Structures are given as C-alpha cells and as structure tokens.
PDB file of C-alpha atoms in Angstrom:
ATOM      1  CA  MET A  22      43.450  28.999   2.931  1.00  0.00           C
ATOM      2  CA  ASP A  23      40.297  27.950   1.123  1.00  0.00           C
ATOM      3  CA  PHE A  24      39.398  27.248  -2.484  1.00  0.00           C
ATOM      4  CA  ASP A  25      36.008  27.809  -4.107  1.00  0.00           C
ATOM      5  CA  ASP A  26      36.814  25.674  -7.129  1.00  0.00           C
ATOM      6  CA  PHE A  27      39.569  23.438  -8.392  1.00  0.00           C
ATOM      7  CA  LEU A  28      41.491  25.105 -11.221  1.00  0.00           C
ATOM      8  CA  ASP A  29      42.222  21.666 -12.671  1.00  0.00           C
ATOM      9  CA  PRO A  30      39.485  19.187 -11.745  1.00  0.00           C
ATOM     10  CA  HIS A  31      41.684  16.352 -13.054  1.00  0.00           C
ATOM     11  CA  ARG A  32      44.228  17.151 -10.326  1.00  0.00           C
ATOM     12  CA  PRO A  33      42.236  18.796  -7.544  1.00  0.00           C
ATOM     13  CA  LEU A  34      45.000  18.850  -4.913  1.00  0.00           C
ATOM     14  CA  LEU A  35      47.645  20.553  -7.054  1.00  0.00           C
ATOM     15  CA  ASP A  36      46.400  24.124  -6.577  1.00  0.00           C
ATOM     16  CA  GLU A  37      46.706  23.973  -2.814  1.00  0.00           C
ATOM     17  CA  LEU A  38      49.945  22.010  -3.046  1.00  0.00           C
ATOM     18  CA  GLU A  39      51.625  24.713  -5.137  1.00  0.00           C
ATOM     19  CA  VAL A  40      50.507  27.437  -2.708  1.00  0.00           C
ATOM     20  CA  LEU A  41      51.813  25.442   0.251  1.00  0.00           C
ATOM     21  CA  ARG A  42      55.140  24.734  -1.449  1.00  0.00           C
ATOM     22  CA  ALA A  43      55.569  28.469  -1.964  1.00  0.00           C
ATOM     23  CA  LEU A  44      54.952  29.044   1.768  1.00  0.00           C
ATOM     24  CA  VAL A  45      57.361  26.388   3.052  1.00  0.00           C
ATOM     25  CA  ASP A  46      59.639  27.676   5.792  1.00  0.00           C
ATOM     26  CA  GLU A  47      61.854  24.875   7.110  1.00  0.00           C
ATOM     27  CA  ALA A  48      62.335  26.789  10.355  1.00  0.00           C
ATOM     28  CA  GLU A  49      58.587  27.056  11.063  1.00  0.00           C
ATOM     29  CA  PRO A  50      56.722  23.984   9.789  1.00  0.00           C
ATOM     30  CA  GLU A  51      53.922  24.526  12.344  1.00  0.00           C
ATOM     31  CA  ARG A  52      53.030  27.761  10.588  1.00  0.00           C
ATOM     32  CA  LEU A  53      52.647  25.934   7.275  1.00  0.00           C
ATOM     33  CA  ILE A  54      50.526  23.198   8.870  1.00  0.00           C
ATOM     34  CA  GLY A  55      48.293  25.965  10.203  1.00  0.00           C
ATOM     35  CA  GLN A  56      47.649  26.986   6.576  1.00  0.00           C
ATOM     36  CA  PHE A  57      46.383  23.514   5.568  1.00  0.00           C
ATOM     37  CA  THR A  58      42.746  23.213   4.539  1.00  0.00           C
ATOM     38  CA  PRO A  59      40.813  20.526   6.445  1.00  0.00           C
ATOM     39  CA  CYS A  60      41.445  18.095   3.561  1.00  0.00           C
ATOM     40  CA  PHE A  61      45.228  18.545   3.716  1.00  0.00           C
ATOM     41  CA  ARG A  62      45.225  18.542   7.520  1.00  0.00           C
ATOM     42  CA  ASN A  63      43.450  15.166   7.595  1.00  0.00           C
ATOM     43  CA  LEU A  64      45.730  13.689   4.931  1.00  0.00           C
ATOM     44  CA  PHE A  65      48.801  14.954   6.793  1.00  0.00           C
ATOM     45  CA  GLU A  66      47.638  13.310  10.018  1.00  0.00           C
ATOM     46  CA  ASP A  67      46.929  10.042   8.163  1.00  0.00           C
ATOM     47  CA  ASP A  68      50.360  10.241   6.551  1.00  0.00           C
ATOM     48  CA  ARG A  69      52.042  10.820   9.922  1.00  0.00           C
ATOM     49  CA  ASP A  70      50.146   7.874  11.425  1.00  0.00           C
ATOM     50  CA  LEU A  71      51.191   5.663   8.519  1.00  0.00           C
ATOM     51  CA  TYR A  72      54.887   6.581   8.387  1.00  0.00           C
ATOM     52  CA  GLY A  73      55.544   8.152  11.791  1.00  0.00           C
ATOM     53  CA  ASP A  74      57.348   5.196  13.368  1.00  0.00           C
ATOM     54  CA  ASP A  75      58.987   3.868  10.182  1.00  0.00           C
ATOM     55  CA  GLN A  76      60.768   7.069   9.221  1.00  0.00           C
ATOM     56  CA  PRO A  77      61.351   9.240  12.278  1.00  0.00           C
ATOM     57  CA  GLN A  78      62.031  12.781  11.121  1.00  0.00           C
ATOM     58  CA  ASP A  79      61.669  16.246  12.454  1.00  0.00           C
ATOM     59  CA  LEU A  80      58.404  18.032  11.716  1.00  0.00           C
ATOM     60  CA  ALA A  81      59.885  19.889   8.738  1.00  0.00           C
ATOM     61  CA  GLY A  82      60.943  16.529   7.245  1.00  0.00           C
ATOM     62  CA  GLN A  83      57.459  15.095   7.779  1.00  0.00           C
ATOM     63  CA  VAL A  84      55.875  18.099   6.051  1.00  0.00           C
ATOM     64  CA  ARG A  85      58.328  17.852   3.145  1.00  0.00           C
ATOM     65  CA  ARG A  86      57.655  14.088   2.744  1.00  0.00           C
ATOM     66  CA  PHE A  87      53.897  14.698   2.880  1.00  0.00           C
ATOM     67  CA  LEU A  88      53.976  17.446   0.246  1.00  0.00           C
ATOM     68  CA  ASN A  89      56.124  15.250  -1.989  1.00  0.00           C
ATOM     69  CA  ARG A  90      53.646  12.382  -1.604  1.00  0.00           C
ATOM     70  CA  VAL A  91      50.705  14.630  -2.535  1.00  0.00           C
ATOM     71  CA  GLY A  92      52.655  15.797  -5.588  1.00  0.00           C
ATOM     72  CA  HIS A  93      53.493  12.250  -6.626  1.00  0.00           C
ATOM     73  CA  LEU A  94      49.926  10.948  -6.217  1.00  0.00           C
ATOM     74  CA  SER A  95      48.616  13.952  -8.149  1.00  0.00           C
ATOM     75  CA  THR A  96      50.908  13.518 -11.156  1.00  0.00           C
ATOM     76  CA  ALA A  97      52.100   9.897 -11.476  1.00  0.00           C
ATOM     77  CA  VAL A  98      50.572   7.907 -14.317  1.00  0.00           C
ATOM     78  CA  PRO A  99      49.624   4.307 -13.463  1.00  0.00           C
ATOM     79  CA  THR A 100      51.449   1.351 -14.935  1.00  0.00           C
ATOM     80  CA  HIS A 101      49.602  -1.393 -16.792  1.00  0.00           C
ATOM     81  CA  GLU A 102      50.182  -3.674 -13.794  1.00  0.00           C
ATOM     82  CA  GLU A 103      48.610  -1.155 -11.406  1.00  0.00           C
ATOM     83  CA  LEU A 104      45.559  -0.807 -13.631  1.00  0.00           C
ATOM     84  CA  ASP A 105      45.273  -4.592 -14.005  1.00  0.00           C
ATOM     85  CA  ARG A 106      44.927  -4.838 -10.209  1.00  0.00           C
ATOM     86  CA  ALA A 107      42.623  -1.811  -9.852  1.00  0.00           C
ATOM     87  CA  PRO A 108      38.972  -2.162  -8.880  1.00  0.00           C
ATOM     88  CA  ILE A 109      36.405  -0.735 -11.281  1.00  0.00           C
ATOM     89  CA  LEU A 110      34.162   2.161 -10.298  1.00  0.00           C
ATOM     90  CA  HIS A 111      30.841   2.032 -12.184  1.00  0.00           C
ATOM     91  CA  GLY A 112      28.381   4.906 -12.419  1.00  0.00           C
ATOM     92  CA  TRP A 113      30.990   7.234 -10.967  1.00  0.00           C
ATOM     93  CA  CYS A 114      31.039  10.944 -10.371  1.00  0.00           C
ATOM     94  CA  ALA A 115      33.654  13.283  -8.933  1.00  0.00           C
ATOM     95  CA  VAL A 116      32.398  15.296  -5.969  1.00  0.00           C
ATOM     96  CA  ARG A 117      33.618  17.479  -3.157  1.00  0.00           C
ATOM     97  CA  LEU A 118      32.689  18.289   0.384  1.00  0.00           C
ATOM     98  CA  GLY A 119      34.342  21.610   1.114  1.00  0.00           C
ATOM     99  CA  THR A 120      37.944  21.252  -0.053  1.00  0.00           C
ATOM    100  CA  SER A 121      37.865  17.424   0.000  1.00  0.00           C
ATOM    101  CA  PRO A 122      37.437  15.833  -3.441  1.00  0.00           C
ATOM    102  CA  PHE A 123      36.423  12.184  -3.794  1.00  0.00           C
ATOM    103  CA  LEU A 124      34.567   9.794  -6.083  1.00  0.00           C
ATOM    104  CA  LEU A 125      31.197   8.122  -5.675  1.00  0.00           C
ATOM    105  CA  GLY A 126      30.098   5.004  -7.519  1.00  0.00           C
ATOM    106  CA  GLN A 127      29.656   1.239  -7.395  1.00  0.00           C
ATOM    107  CA  SER A 128      32.812  -0.767  -6.946  1.00  0.00           C
ATOM    108  CA  THR A 129      33.635  -4.169  -8.384  1.00  0.00           C
ATOM    109  CA  GLY A 130      36.880  -5.993  -7.699  1.00  0.00           C
ATOM    110  CA  HIS A 131      37.700  -3.934  -4.619  1.00  0.00           C
ATOM    111  CA  PRO A 132      39.806  -5.869  -2.104  1.00  0.00           C
ATOM    112  CA  HIS A 133      37.759  -4.732   0.906  1.00  0.00           C
ATOM    113  CA  LEU A 134      34.225  -4.108  -0.415  1.00  0.00           C
ATOM    114  CA  ARG A 135      31.507  -6.472  -1.528  1.00  0.00           C
ATOM    115  CA  TRP A 136      30.867  -6.734  -5.263  1.00  0.00           C
ATOM    116  CA  GLY A 137      28.722  -3.817  -6.449  1.00  0.00           C
ATOM    117  CA  ALA A 138      28.903  -1.869  -3.181  1.00  0.00           C
ATOM    118  CA  ARG A 139      28.095   1.817  -3.404  1.00  0.00           C
ATOM    119  CA  THR A 140      31.149   3.616  -2.165  1.00  0.00           C
ATOM    120  CA  ARG A 141      32.786   6.901  -1.408  1.00  0.00           C
ATOM    121  CA  THR A 142      36.503   6.713  -2.166  1.00  0.00           C
ATOM    122  CA  SER A 143      39.355   8.205  -0.211  1.00  0.00           C
ATOM    123  CA  VAL A 144      40.502  11.675  -1.276  1.00  0.00           C
ATOM    124  CA  LEU A 145      40.741  12.078  -5.051  1.00  0.00           C
ATOM    125  CA  CYS A 146      44.259  12.949  -6.225  1.00  0.00           C
ATOM    126  CA  GLN A 147      43.805  12.762  -9.990  1.00  0.00           C
ATOM    127  CA  ILE A 148      41.608  11.585 -12.847  1.00  0.00           C
ATOM    128  CA  GLY A 149      43.197  10.601 -16.145  1.00  0.00           C
ATOM    129  CA  ARG A 150      42.528  13.081 -18.952  1.00  0.00           C
ATOM    130  CA  ASP A 151      40.709  10.328 -20.843  1.00  0.00           C
ATOM    131  CA  PHE A 152      38.486   9.525 -17.823  1.00  0.00           C
ATOM    132  CA  THR A 153      39.471   5.838 -17.844  1.00  0.00           C
ATOM    133  CA  TRP A 154      41.265   5.804 -14.471  1.00  0.00           C
ATOM    134  CA  ALA A 155      41.552   7.721 -11.238  1.00  0.00           C
ATOM    135  CA  ARG A 156      44.037   7.863  -8.370  1.00  0.00           C
ATOM    136  CA  THR A 157      42.758   8.324  -4.852  1.00  0.00           C
ATOM    137  CA  TRP A 158      44.819   8.618  -1.688  1.00  0.00           C
ATOM    138  CA  ASN A 159      44.632   4.827  -1.229  1.00  0.00           C
ATOM    139  CA  ARG A 160      44.502   3.258  -4.693  1.00  0.00           C
ATOM    140  CA  PHE A 161      43.958   3.437  -8.435  1.00  0.00           C
ATOM    141  CA  TYR A 162      40.510   2.807  -9.911  1.00  0.00           C
ATOM    142  CA  LEU A 163      39.435   1.989 -13.424  1.00  0.00           C
ATOM    143  CA  LEU A 164      36.506   4.212 -14.357  1.00  0.00           C
ATOM    144  CA  SER A 165      33.466   2.924 -16.178  1.00  0.00           C
ATOM    145  CA  GLU A 166      30.555   5.160 -17.170  1.00  0.00           C
ATOM    146  CA  HIS A 167      30.311   8.684 -15.764  1.00  0.00           C
ATOM    147  CA  ALA A 168      26.975   9.175 -13.959  1.00  0.00           C
ATOM    148  CA  PRO A 169      26.415  12.480 -12.111  1.00  0.00           C
ATOM    149  CA  GLU A 170      23.001  11.208 -11.028  1.00  0.00           C
ATOM    150  CA  THR A 171      24.823   8.860  -8.624  1.00  0.00           C
ATOM    151  CA  LEU A 172      25.351  11.842  -6.323  1.00  0.00           C
ATOM    152  CA  TYR A 173      21.657  12.688  -6.240  1.00  0.00           C
ATOM    153  CA  LYS A 174      20.628   9.072  -5.661  1.00  0.00           C
ATOM    154  CA  MET A 175      23.103   8.708  -2.786  1.00  0.00           C
ATOM    155  CA  GLN A 176      21.951  12.003  -1.288  1.00  0.00           C
ATOM    156  CA  ALA A 177      18.290  10.953  -1.562  1.00  0.00           C
ATOM    157  CA  ASP A 178      19.140   7.675   0.187  1.00  0.00           C
ATOM    158  CA  GLY A 179      20.984   9.535   2.953  1.00  0.00           C
ATOM    159  CA  VAL A 180      24.298   7.901   2.073  1.00  0.00           C
ATOM    160  CA  VAL A 181      26.102  11.210   1.493  1.00  0.00           C
ATOM    161  CA  SER A 182      25.529  14.686   2.849  1.00  0.00           C
ATOM    162  CA  PRO A 183      23.325  17.192   1.018  1.00  0.00           C
ATOM    163  CA  ALA A 184      26.370  19.514   1.161  1.00  0.00           C
ATOM    164  CA  VAL A 185      28.327  17.302  -1.276  1.00  0.00           C
ATOM    165  CA  GLU A 186      28.676  18.951  -4.714  1.00  0.00           C
ATOM    166  CA  LEU A 187      29.634  17.708  -8.172  1.00  0.00           C
ATOM    167  CA  ILE A 188      33.060  18.670  -9.470  1.00  0.00           C
ATOM    168  CA  PRO A 189      32.467  20.076 -12.938  1.00  0.00           C
ATOM    169  CA  PHE A 190      34.534  19.072 -15.960  1.00  0.00           C
ATOM    170  CA  PRO A 191      33.552  21.879 -18.336  1.00  0.00           C
ATOM    171  CA  ASP A 192      32.974  20.767 -21.928  1.00  0.00           C
ATOM    172  CA  GLN A 193      34.567  17.364 -21.289  1.00  0.00           C
ATOM    173  CA  LEU A 194      31.853  15.045 -19.967  1.00  0.00           C
ATOM    174  CA  HIS A 195      28.193  14.904 -20.863  1.00  0.00           C
TER     175      HIS A 195
END
C-alpha cells in the first residue's frame, strides 16, 4: 500500500488507517502488518516496544490497540492544559518523506531540546484546522508562523534529505 498524496493534509494518517481497518482479519494479523507502509510499520514497532511488556496481548490485540491509538491521535482535540504545556514550533512547515509526515521548525519550550533548536518532529498525526496546534506521535505543539522556506533552508544546510517534500494545504495557507 502506498499513497501519493494525503487526502486530508490536516490528518495525514487517516487515509491509510481507514484502508487498514477495512482489511483487518483477526485470524491473520501478520497479513495486515504486511500491508503497512514504512511509516505505519515503524510506528507499530515503536508502539509494541512501548507497550509490549505492560499489556501482553496476542498479535491481533496489539494490531487493534495500535490502530485505535493512531485513530485517537489523528482525531482527538487537545485540552487547554495540554496546549499550556506544549512547546511552540516557530517557522514551521508540514513535510513528508515518502509516506511519513512530520513538521520542521524551531522549537521553544521543548522538554528535551535547547531553546530555538531546529527540529524535525516525530510523525505528524494532525494539524488543527486553524493552524494553531499540531499533534505528533509524541506530543502536541503550538504553531507559530507558517514558513515553507524552512524546508529549503534545512535542505540547503544538509539537515534534511533533498527527498523531503512540502505537504500542500490548498487555498488555506499563503
């Protein structure tokens, strides 16, 4: 399974998620895992590493929990408390490498990065329709100014691959 574009750039994982949910066969979870794009395969392995020992389940249960988590992260709206704790991403742009969407920008208030560090986020799950927040696999971010040129600067500096592409938001951002 491969996607050329995200049908909804605000929720880039939902297209693949819906296809996978339609293919679920509890008796053959390995077959479904074989249909994962590289992005979903990597997230599934991370998810198994994170929860594998805490919640021992059969493989079908692990797949079901993973798909539910992707769905939740792709649709849940942040609370005020979550946004109050969120780092800010300045000069951000949404990009993709193959089927893996993520954000680029400069982070302030991040718990693990220095102030103003240029960063590539974990996989992008959703961007608020008003472009004020985003949810990645690991955390919420507040979004400051949109700056597509960030991609080109980071590519010129060798920070990100030349194969990384902007995710378009037709008629919504200038």
